[in-house]
Structure formats: structure tokens, C-alpha cells
PDB file of C-alpha atoms in Angstrom:
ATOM      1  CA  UNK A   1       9.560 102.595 -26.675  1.00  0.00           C
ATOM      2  CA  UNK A   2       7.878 102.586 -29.953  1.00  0.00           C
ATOM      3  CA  UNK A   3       4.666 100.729 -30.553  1.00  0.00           C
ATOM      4  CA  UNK A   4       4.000  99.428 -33.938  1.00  0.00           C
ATOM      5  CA  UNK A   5       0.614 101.099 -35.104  1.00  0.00           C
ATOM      6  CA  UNK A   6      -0.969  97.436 -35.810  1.00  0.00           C
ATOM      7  CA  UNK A   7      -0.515  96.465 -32.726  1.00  0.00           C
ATOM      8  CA  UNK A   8      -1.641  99.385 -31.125  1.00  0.00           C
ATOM      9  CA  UNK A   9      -4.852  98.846 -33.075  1.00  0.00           C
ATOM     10  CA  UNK A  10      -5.541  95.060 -32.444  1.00  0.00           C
ATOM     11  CA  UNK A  11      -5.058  96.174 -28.458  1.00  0.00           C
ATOM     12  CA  UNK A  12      -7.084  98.588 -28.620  1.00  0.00           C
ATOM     13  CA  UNK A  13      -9.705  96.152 -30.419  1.00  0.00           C
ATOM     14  CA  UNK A  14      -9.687  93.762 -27.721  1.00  0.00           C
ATOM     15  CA  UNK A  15      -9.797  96.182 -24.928  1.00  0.00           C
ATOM     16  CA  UNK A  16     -13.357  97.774 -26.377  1.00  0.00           C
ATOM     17  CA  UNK A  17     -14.276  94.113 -26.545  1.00  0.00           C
ATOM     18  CA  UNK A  18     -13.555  93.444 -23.105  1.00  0.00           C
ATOM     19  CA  UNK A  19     -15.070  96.751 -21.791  1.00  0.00           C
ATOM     20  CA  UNK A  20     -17.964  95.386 -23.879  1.00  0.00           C
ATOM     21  CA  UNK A  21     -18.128  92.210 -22.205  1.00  0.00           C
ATOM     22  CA  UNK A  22     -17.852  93.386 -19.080  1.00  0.00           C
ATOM     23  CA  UNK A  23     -20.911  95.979 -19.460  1.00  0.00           C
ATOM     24  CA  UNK A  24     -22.926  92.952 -20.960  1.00  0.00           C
ATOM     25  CA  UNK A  25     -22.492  91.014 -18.102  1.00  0.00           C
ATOM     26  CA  UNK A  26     -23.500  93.001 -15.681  1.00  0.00           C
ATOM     27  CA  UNK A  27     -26.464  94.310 -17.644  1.00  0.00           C
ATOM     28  CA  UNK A  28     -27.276  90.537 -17.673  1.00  0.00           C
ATOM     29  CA  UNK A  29     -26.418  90.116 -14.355  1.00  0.00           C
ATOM     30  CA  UNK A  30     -28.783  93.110 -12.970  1.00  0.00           C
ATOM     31  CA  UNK A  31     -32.045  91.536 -15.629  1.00  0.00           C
ATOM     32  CA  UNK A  32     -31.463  88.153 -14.321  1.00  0.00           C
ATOM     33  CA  UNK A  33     -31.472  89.068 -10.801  1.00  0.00           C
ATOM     34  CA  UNK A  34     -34.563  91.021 -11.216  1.00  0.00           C
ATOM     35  CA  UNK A  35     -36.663  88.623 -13.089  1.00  0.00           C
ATOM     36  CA  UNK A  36     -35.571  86.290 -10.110  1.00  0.00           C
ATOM     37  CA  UNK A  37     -36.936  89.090  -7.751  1.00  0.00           C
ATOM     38  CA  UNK A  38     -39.890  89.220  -9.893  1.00  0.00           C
ATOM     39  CA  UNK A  39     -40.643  85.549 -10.379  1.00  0.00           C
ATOM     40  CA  UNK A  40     -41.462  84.872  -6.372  1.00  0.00           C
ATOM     41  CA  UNK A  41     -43.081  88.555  -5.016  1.00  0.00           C
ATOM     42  CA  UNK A  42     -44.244  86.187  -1.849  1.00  0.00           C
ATOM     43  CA  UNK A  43     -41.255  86.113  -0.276  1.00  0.00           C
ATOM     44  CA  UNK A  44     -41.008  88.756   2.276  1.00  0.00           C
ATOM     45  CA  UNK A  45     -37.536  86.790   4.054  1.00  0.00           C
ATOM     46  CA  UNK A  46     -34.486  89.282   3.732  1.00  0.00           C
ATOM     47  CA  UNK A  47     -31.509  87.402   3.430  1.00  0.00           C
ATOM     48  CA  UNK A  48     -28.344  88.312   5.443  1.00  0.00           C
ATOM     49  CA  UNK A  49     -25.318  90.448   3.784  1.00  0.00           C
ATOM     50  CA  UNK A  50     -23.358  86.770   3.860  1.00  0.00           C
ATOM     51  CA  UNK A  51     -26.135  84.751   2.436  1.00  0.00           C
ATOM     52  CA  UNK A  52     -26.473  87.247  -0.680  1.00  0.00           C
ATOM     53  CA  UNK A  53     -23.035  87.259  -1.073  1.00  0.00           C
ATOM     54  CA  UNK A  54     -22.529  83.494  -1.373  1.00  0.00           C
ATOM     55  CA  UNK A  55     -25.636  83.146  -3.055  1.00  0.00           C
ATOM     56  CA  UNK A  56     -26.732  80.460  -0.736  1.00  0.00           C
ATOM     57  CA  UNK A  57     -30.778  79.855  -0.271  1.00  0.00           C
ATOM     58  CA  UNK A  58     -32.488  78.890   3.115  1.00  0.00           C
ATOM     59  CA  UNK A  59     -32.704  74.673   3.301  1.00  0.00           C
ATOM     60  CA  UNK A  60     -36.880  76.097   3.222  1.00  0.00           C
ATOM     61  CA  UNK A  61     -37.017  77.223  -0.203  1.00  0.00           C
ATOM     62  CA  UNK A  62     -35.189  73.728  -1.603  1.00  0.00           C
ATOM     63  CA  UNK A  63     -38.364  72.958  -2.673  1.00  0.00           C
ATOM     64  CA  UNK A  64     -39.356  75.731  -4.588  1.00  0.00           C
ATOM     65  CA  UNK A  65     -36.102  75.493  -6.000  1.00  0.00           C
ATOM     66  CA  UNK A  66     -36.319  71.972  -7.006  1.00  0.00           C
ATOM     67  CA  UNK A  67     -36.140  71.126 -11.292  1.00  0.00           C
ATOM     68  CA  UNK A  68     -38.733  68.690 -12.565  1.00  0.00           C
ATOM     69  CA  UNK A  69     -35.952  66.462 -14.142  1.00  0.00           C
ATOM     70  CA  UNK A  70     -33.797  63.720 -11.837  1.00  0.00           C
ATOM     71  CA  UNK A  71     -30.711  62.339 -13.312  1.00  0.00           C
ATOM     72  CA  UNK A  72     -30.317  58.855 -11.883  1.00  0.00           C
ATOM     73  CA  UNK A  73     -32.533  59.802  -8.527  1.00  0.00           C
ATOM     74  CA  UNK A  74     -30.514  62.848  -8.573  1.00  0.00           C
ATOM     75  CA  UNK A  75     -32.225  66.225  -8.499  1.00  0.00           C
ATOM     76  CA  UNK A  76     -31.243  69.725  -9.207  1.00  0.00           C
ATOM     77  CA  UNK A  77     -31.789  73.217  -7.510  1.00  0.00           C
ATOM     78  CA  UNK A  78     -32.080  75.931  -9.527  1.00  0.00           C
ATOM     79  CA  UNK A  79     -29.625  78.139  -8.066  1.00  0.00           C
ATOM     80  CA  UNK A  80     -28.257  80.698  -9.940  1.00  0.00           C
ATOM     81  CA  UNK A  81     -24.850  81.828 -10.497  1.00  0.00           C
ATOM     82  CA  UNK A  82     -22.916  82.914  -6.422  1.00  0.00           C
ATOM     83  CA  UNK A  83     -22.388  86.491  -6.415  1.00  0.00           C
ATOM     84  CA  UNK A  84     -19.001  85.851  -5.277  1.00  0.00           C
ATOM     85  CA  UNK A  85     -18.220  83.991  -8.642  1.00  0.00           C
ATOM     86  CA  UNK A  86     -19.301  87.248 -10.696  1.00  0.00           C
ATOM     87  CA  UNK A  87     -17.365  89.507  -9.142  1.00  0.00           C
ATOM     88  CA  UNK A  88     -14.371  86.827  -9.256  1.00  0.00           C
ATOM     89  CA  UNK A  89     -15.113  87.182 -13.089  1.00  0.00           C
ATOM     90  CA  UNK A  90     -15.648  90.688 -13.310  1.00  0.00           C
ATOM     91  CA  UNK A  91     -12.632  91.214 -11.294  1.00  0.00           C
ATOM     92  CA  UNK A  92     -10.060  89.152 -13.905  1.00  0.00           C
ATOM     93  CA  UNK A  93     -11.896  91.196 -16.672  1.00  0.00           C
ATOM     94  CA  UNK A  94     -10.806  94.358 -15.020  1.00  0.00           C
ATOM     95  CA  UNK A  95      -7.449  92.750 -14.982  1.00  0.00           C
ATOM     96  CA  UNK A  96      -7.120  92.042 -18.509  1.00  0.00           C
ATOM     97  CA  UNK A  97      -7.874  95.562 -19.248  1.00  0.00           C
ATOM     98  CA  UNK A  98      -5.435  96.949 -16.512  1.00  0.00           C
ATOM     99  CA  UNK A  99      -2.692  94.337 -17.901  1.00  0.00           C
ATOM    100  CA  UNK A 100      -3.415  94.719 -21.557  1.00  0.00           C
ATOM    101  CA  UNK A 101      -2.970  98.650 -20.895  1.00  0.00           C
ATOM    102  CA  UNK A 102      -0.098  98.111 -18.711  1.00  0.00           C
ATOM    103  CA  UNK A 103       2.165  96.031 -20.142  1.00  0.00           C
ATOM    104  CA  UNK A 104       1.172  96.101 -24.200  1.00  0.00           C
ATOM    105  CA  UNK A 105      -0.090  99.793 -25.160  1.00  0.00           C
ATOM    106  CA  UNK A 106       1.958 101.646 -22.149  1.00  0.00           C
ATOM    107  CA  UNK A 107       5.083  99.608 -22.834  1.00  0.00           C
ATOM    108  CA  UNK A 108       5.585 100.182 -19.214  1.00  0.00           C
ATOM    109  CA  UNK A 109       5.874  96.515 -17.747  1.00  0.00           C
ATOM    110  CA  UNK A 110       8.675  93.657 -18.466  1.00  0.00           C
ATOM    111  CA  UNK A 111       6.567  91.720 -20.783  1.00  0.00           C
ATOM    112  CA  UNK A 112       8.335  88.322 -21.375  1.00  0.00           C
ATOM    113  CA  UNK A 113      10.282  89.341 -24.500  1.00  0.00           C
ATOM    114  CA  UNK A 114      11.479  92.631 -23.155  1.00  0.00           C
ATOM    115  CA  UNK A 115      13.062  90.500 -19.835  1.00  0.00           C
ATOM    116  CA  UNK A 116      14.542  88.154 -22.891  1.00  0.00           C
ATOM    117  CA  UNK A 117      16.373  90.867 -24.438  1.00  0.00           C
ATOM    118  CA  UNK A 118      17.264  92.650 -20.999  1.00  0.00           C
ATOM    119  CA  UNK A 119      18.797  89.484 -19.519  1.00  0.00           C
ATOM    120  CA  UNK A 120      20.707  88.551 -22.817  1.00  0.00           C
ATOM    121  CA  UNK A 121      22.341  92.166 -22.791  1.00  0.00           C
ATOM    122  CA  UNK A 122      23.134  91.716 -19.319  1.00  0.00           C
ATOM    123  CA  UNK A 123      25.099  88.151 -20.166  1.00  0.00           C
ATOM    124  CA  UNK A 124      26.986  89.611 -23.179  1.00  0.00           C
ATOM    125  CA  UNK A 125      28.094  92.618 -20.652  1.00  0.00           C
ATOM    126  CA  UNK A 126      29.256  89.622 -17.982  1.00  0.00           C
ATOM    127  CA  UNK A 127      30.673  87.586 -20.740  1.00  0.00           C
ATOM    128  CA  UNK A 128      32.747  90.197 -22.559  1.00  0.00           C
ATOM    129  CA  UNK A 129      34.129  91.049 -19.352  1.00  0.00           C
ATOM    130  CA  UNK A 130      35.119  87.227 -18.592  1.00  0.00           C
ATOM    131  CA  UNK A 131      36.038  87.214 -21.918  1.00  0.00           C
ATOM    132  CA  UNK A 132      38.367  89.689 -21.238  1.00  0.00           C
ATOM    133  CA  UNK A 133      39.856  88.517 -17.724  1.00  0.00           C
ATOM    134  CA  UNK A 134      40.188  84.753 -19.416  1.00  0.00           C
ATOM    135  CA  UNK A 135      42.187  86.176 -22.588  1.00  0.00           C
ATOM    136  CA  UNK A 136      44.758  87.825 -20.535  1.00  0.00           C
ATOM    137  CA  UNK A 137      45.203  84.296 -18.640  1.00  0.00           C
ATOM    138  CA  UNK A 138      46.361  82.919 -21.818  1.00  0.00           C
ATOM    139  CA  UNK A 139      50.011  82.884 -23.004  1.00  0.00           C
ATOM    140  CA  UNK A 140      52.617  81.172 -25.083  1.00  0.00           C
ATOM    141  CA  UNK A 141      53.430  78.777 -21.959  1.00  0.00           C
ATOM    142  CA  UNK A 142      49.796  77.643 -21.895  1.00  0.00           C
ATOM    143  CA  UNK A 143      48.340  78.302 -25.161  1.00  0.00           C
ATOM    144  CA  UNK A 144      46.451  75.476 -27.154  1.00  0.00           C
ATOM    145  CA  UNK A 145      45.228  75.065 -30.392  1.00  0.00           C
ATOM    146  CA  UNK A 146      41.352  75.885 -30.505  1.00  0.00           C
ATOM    147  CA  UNK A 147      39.274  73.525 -32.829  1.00  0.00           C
ATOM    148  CA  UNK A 148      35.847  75.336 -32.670  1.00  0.00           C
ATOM    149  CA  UNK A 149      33.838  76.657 -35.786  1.00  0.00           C
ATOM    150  CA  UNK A 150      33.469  79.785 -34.466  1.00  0.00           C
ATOM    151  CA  UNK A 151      37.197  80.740 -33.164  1.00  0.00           C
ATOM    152  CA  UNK A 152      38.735  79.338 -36.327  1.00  0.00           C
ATOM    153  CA  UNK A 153      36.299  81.676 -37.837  1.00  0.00           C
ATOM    154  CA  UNK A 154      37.194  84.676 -35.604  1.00  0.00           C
ATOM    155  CA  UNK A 155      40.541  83.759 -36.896  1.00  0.00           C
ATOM    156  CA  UNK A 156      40.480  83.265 -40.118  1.00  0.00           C
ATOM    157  CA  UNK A 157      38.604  87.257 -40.013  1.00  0.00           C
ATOM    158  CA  UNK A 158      41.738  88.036 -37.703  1.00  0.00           C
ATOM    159  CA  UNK A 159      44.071  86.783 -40.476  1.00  0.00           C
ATOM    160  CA  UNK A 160      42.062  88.433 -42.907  1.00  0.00           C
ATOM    161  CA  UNK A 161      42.344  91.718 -41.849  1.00  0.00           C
ATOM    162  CA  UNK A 162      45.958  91.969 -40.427  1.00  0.00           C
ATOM    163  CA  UNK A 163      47.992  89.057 -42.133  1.00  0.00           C
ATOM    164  CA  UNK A 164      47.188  88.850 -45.856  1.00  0.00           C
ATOM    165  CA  UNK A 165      49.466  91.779 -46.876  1.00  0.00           C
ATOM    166  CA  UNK A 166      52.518  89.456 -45.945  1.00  0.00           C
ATOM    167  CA  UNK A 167      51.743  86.208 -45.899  1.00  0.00           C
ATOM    168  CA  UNK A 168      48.750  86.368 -48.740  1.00  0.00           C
ATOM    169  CA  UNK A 169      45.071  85.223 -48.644  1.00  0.00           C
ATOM    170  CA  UNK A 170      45.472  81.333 -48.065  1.00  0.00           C
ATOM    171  CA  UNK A 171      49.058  81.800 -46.622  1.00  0.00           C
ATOM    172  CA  UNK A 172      51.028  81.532 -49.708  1.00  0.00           C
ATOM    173  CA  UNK A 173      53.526  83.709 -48.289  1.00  0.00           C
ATOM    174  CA  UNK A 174      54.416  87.029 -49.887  1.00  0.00           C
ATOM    175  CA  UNK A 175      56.767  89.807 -48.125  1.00  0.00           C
ATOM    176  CA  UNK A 176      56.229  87.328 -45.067  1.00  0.00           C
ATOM    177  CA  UNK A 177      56.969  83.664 -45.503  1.00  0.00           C
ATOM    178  CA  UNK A 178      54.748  80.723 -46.332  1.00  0.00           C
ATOM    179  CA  UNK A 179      52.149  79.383 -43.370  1.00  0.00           C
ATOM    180  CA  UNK A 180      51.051  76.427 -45.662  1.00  0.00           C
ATOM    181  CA  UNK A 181      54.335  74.352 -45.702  1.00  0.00           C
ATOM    182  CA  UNK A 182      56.553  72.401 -43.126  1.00  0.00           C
ATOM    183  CA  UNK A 183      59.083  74.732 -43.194  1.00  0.00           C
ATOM    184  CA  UNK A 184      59.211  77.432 -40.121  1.00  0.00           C
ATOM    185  CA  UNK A 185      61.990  80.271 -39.029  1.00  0.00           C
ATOM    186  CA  UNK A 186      60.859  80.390 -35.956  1.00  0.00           C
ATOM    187  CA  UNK A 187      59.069  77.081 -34.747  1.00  0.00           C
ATOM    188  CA  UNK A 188      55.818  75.385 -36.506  1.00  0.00           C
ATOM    189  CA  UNK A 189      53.288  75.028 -32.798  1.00  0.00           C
ATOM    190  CA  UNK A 190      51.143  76.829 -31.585  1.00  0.00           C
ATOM    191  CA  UNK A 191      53.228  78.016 -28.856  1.00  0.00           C
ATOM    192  CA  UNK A 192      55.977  79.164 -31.146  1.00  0.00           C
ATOM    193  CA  UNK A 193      53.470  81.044 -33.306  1.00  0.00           C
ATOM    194  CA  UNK A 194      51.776  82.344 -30.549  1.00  0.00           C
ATOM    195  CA  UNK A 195      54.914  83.752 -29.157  1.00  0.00           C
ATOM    196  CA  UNK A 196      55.966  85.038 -32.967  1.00  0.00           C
ATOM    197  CA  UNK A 197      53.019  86.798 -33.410  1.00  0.00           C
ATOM    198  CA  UNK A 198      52.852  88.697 -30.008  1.00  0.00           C
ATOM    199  CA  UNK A 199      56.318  89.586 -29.803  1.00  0.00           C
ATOM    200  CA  UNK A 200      56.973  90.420 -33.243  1.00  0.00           C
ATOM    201  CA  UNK A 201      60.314  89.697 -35.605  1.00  0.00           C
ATOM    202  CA  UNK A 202      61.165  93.568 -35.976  1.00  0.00           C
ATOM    203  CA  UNK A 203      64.481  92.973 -37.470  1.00  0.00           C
ATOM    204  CA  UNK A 204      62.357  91.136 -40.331  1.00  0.00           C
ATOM    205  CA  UNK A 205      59.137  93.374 -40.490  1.00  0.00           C
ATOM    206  CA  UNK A 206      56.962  91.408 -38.074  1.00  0.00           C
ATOM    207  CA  UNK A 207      55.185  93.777 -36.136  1.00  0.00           C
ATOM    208  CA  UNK A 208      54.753  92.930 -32.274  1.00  0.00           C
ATOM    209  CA  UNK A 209      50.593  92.294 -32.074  1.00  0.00           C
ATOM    210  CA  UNK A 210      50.388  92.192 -28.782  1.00  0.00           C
ATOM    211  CA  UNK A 211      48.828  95.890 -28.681  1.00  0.00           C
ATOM    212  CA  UNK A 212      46.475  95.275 -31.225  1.00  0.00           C
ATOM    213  CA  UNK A 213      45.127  91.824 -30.660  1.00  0.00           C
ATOM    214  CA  UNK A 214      44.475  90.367 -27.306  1.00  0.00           C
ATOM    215  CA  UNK A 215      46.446  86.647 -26.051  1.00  0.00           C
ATOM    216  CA  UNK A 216      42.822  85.272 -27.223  1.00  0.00           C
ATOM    217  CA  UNK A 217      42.587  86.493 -30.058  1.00  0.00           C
ATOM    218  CA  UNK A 218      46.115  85.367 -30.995  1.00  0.00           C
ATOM    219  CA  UNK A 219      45.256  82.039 -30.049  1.00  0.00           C
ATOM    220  CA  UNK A 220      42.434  82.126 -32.255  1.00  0.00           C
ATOM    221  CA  UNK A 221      44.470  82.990 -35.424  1.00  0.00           C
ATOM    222  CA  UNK A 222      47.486  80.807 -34.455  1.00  0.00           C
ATOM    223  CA  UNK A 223      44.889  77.866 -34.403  1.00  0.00           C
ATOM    224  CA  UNK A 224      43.690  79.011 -37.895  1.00  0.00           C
ATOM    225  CA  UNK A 225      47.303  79.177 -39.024  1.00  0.00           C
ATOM    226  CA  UNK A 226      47.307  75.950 -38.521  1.00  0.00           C
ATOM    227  CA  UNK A 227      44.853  74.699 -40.344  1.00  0.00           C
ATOM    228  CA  UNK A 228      46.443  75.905 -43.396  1.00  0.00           C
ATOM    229  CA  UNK A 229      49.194  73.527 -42.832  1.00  0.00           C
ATOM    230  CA  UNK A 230      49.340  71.179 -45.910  1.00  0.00           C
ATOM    231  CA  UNK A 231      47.058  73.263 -48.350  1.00  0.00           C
ATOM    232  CA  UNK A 232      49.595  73.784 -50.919  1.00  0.00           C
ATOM    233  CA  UNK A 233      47.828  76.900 -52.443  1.00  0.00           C
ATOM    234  CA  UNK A 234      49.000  78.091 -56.100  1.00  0.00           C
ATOM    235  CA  UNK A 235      52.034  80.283 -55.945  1.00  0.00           C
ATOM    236  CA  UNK A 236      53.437  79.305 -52.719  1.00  0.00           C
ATOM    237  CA  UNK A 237      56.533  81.068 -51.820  1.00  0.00           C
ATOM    238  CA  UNK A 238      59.702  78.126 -51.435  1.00  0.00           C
ATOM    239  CA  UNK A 239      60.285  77.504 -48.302  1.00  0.00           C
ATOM    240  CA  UNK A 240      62.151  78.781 -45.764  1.00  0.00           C
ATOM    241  CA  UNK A 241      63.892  77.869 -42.018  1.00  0.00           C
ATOM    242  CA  UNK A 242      63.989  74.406 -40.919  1.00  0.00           C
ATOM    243  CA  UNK A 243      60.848  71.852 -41.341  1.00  0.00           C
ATOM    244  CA  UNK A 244      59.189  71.634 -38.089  1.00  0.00           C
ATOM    245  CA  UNK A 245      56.134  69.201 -37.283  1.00  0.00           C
ATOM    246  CA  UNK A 246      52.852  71.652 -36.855  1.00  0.00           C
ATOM    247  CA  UNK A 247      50.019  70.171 -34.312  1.00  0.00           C
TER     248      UNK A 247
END
């Protein structure tokens, strides 16, 4: 995958800060520790391996540890920082360099917009294929009219490319006879278009769409066809058949 050179920059940017960071600390963490060494030479007491790693002090020294300012009767030990805190912290910067490599220079790891885009190509795969079980359940014994923006859309592009030659560009009629008045040869629903336009009239030029167009898509530009029931466009053909009440 291509990385945008920007980005690629401001990455590498905040890496070198971290490695920075990280280096500082430590440096700070090694002076601190020895000016602590150096500020009480007296003591001789080697702590255990557990004691230096928790950074706990023997209940003997409180005293020496003690701060000269009380907060309510409360006092203070000057304790510094547990080891095991530091390297908790110098362990998640490590990680921010391993993850900022990982997932944002290498391109390697599903950052959260690449498992966006993975999943939604995975649901359009399992939806055009239920799309395409779910159109072959429909047919002119079931078939409604569908009201949403987006089918009558889909059909009105279906019309578009396959029906204006005969019935013109708002259904005027043409070769084909007028879609915009009450008057139909062979029956005004849905059902009886949907049935019309997958079967065909080949004695009268209709081509059979049921090889082109799916029973979903027919449904989608019957329902259209219906919409243009009452338009009266300019240069409607006269009509023709018998009137028929449309849905």
C-alpha cells in the first residue's frame, strides 16, 4: 500500500521524538539515581533484588527520608520514582515506536480505517449476493410497487437507458405508447407492467427484458412507471387500450 510522503514524514517526526524521549529519560533516570547514591555515601546496607525493584526503603531510613514540610500533620518521604514504574513507562514508549512502525509507516497492521473499508467490501460482496437471491424471489404474482428514493431512482436510470427510444423521456409515448395517461393495452398495475415488461409484446416490438434486467430491477422501473401517471408531458401520444386505474 502506498504511503502518502507527508505522512511518512510527520511519523517519522514523532518516532525521533519518542526515541528522544526515551534516551532522555533514562539519561535522567541513571543522574538521578546517582546523585541519590552520592547524597548518603554512609550507607553500607545492600538492598535485596525485590526491594530495588519496587523501590521500597527499610522502615529505618523513614527518617532520613522525612521532608521538613507537614500538610495537615501529614508528612512526606522523599521517595523517588519505583523502578517498576520506569520501566512500565519505558516499556509503553517502546510500544509506541513498535506500533507507530507497525501499523502507520509499514502499512502492515489493520489500523481502524483499513478494517472500515475491509468490512464494508465484505457487506457489499454479501449484499449483492442477497441482492441477487431476493430479486429472483420476485415476480408478477408478488410484485409491489417500491416507493423509495433510491429504487425510483435506479428506475428512472433503468428507464433512461432502455425505454426512452419508445416511449420518450417523460413517457410521452413515441413508437411505444404513452405511460403518462389512464389508458393501458395491456393492464395499468404494477403486476400487469411487471409482467409486460418481462415477457415482452413481440408481435408489437416489445422486447422480452427478462434477459437483460433482473425481476428487481423490473420492479424498480415498473414503480417509476408509475409515478409518471398523471404528468401530462407536452406532446403526449393519444391514447390507446382501455383506461385502467394505476396504483
Amino acid at each position: 500500500m502506498s504511503v502518502n510522503v507527508v505522512e511518512i514524514w510527520l511519523v517519522s517526526m514523532i518516532l525521533m521524538t519518542g526515541i528522544v524521549i526515551l534516551i532522555v529519560t533514562l539519561q535522567l533516570h541513571v543522574a538521578l539515581k546517582n546523585i541519590a547514591e552520592k547524597a548518603t555515601p554512609d550507607s553500607t546496607e545492600k538492598l535485596s533484588w525485590w526491594d530495588g525493584f519496587t523501590g521500597l526503603q527499610p522502615l529505618e531510613k523513614e527518617k532520613e527520608l522525612l521532608m521538613d514540610h507537614t500538610h495537615d500533620g501529614i508528612e512526606e518521604l522523599d521517595n523517588p520514582t519505583p523502578p517498576w514504574f520506569m520501566y512500565l513507562f519505558y516499556s509503553t514508549i517502546l510500544f509506541a515506536v513498535v506500533y507507530a512502525f507497525y501499523y502507520h509507516v509499514y502499512q502492515d497492521g489493520k489500523i481502524q480505517e483499513t478494517e472500515y473499508k475491509t468490512e464494508m467490501a465484505v457487506a457489499a460482496k454479501e449484499r449483492e449476493v442477497y441482492m441477487k437471491k431476493f430479486a429472483n424471489s420476485v415476480n408478477e404474482n408478488n410484485v409491489t410497487v417500491v416507493k423509495g428514493a433510491k429504487d425510483l431512482a435506479e428506475g428512472s436510470q433503468i428507464y433512461s437507458t432502455n425505454c426512452i427510444a419508445c416511449h420518450g423521456d417523460k413517457g410521452q409515448g413515441g413508437v411505444g405508447p404513452n405511460l403518462t395517461d389512464k389508458f393501458w393495452i395491456h393492464g395499468g398495475d404494477v403486476k400487469a407492467m411487471f409482467k409486460t415488461i418481462t415477457q415482452g409484446v413481440p408481435e408489437k416490438g416489445m422486447i422480452a427484458w427478462n434477459k437483460t434486467l433482473n425481476p428487481l430491477q423490473i420492479q424498480k422501473v415498473a414503480s417509476f412507471i408509475v409515478t409518471l401517471q398523471g404528468t401530462n408531458p407536452a406532446g403526449a401520444k393519444e391514447p390507446q387500450g382501455t383506461e385502467t386505474k394505476t396504483p
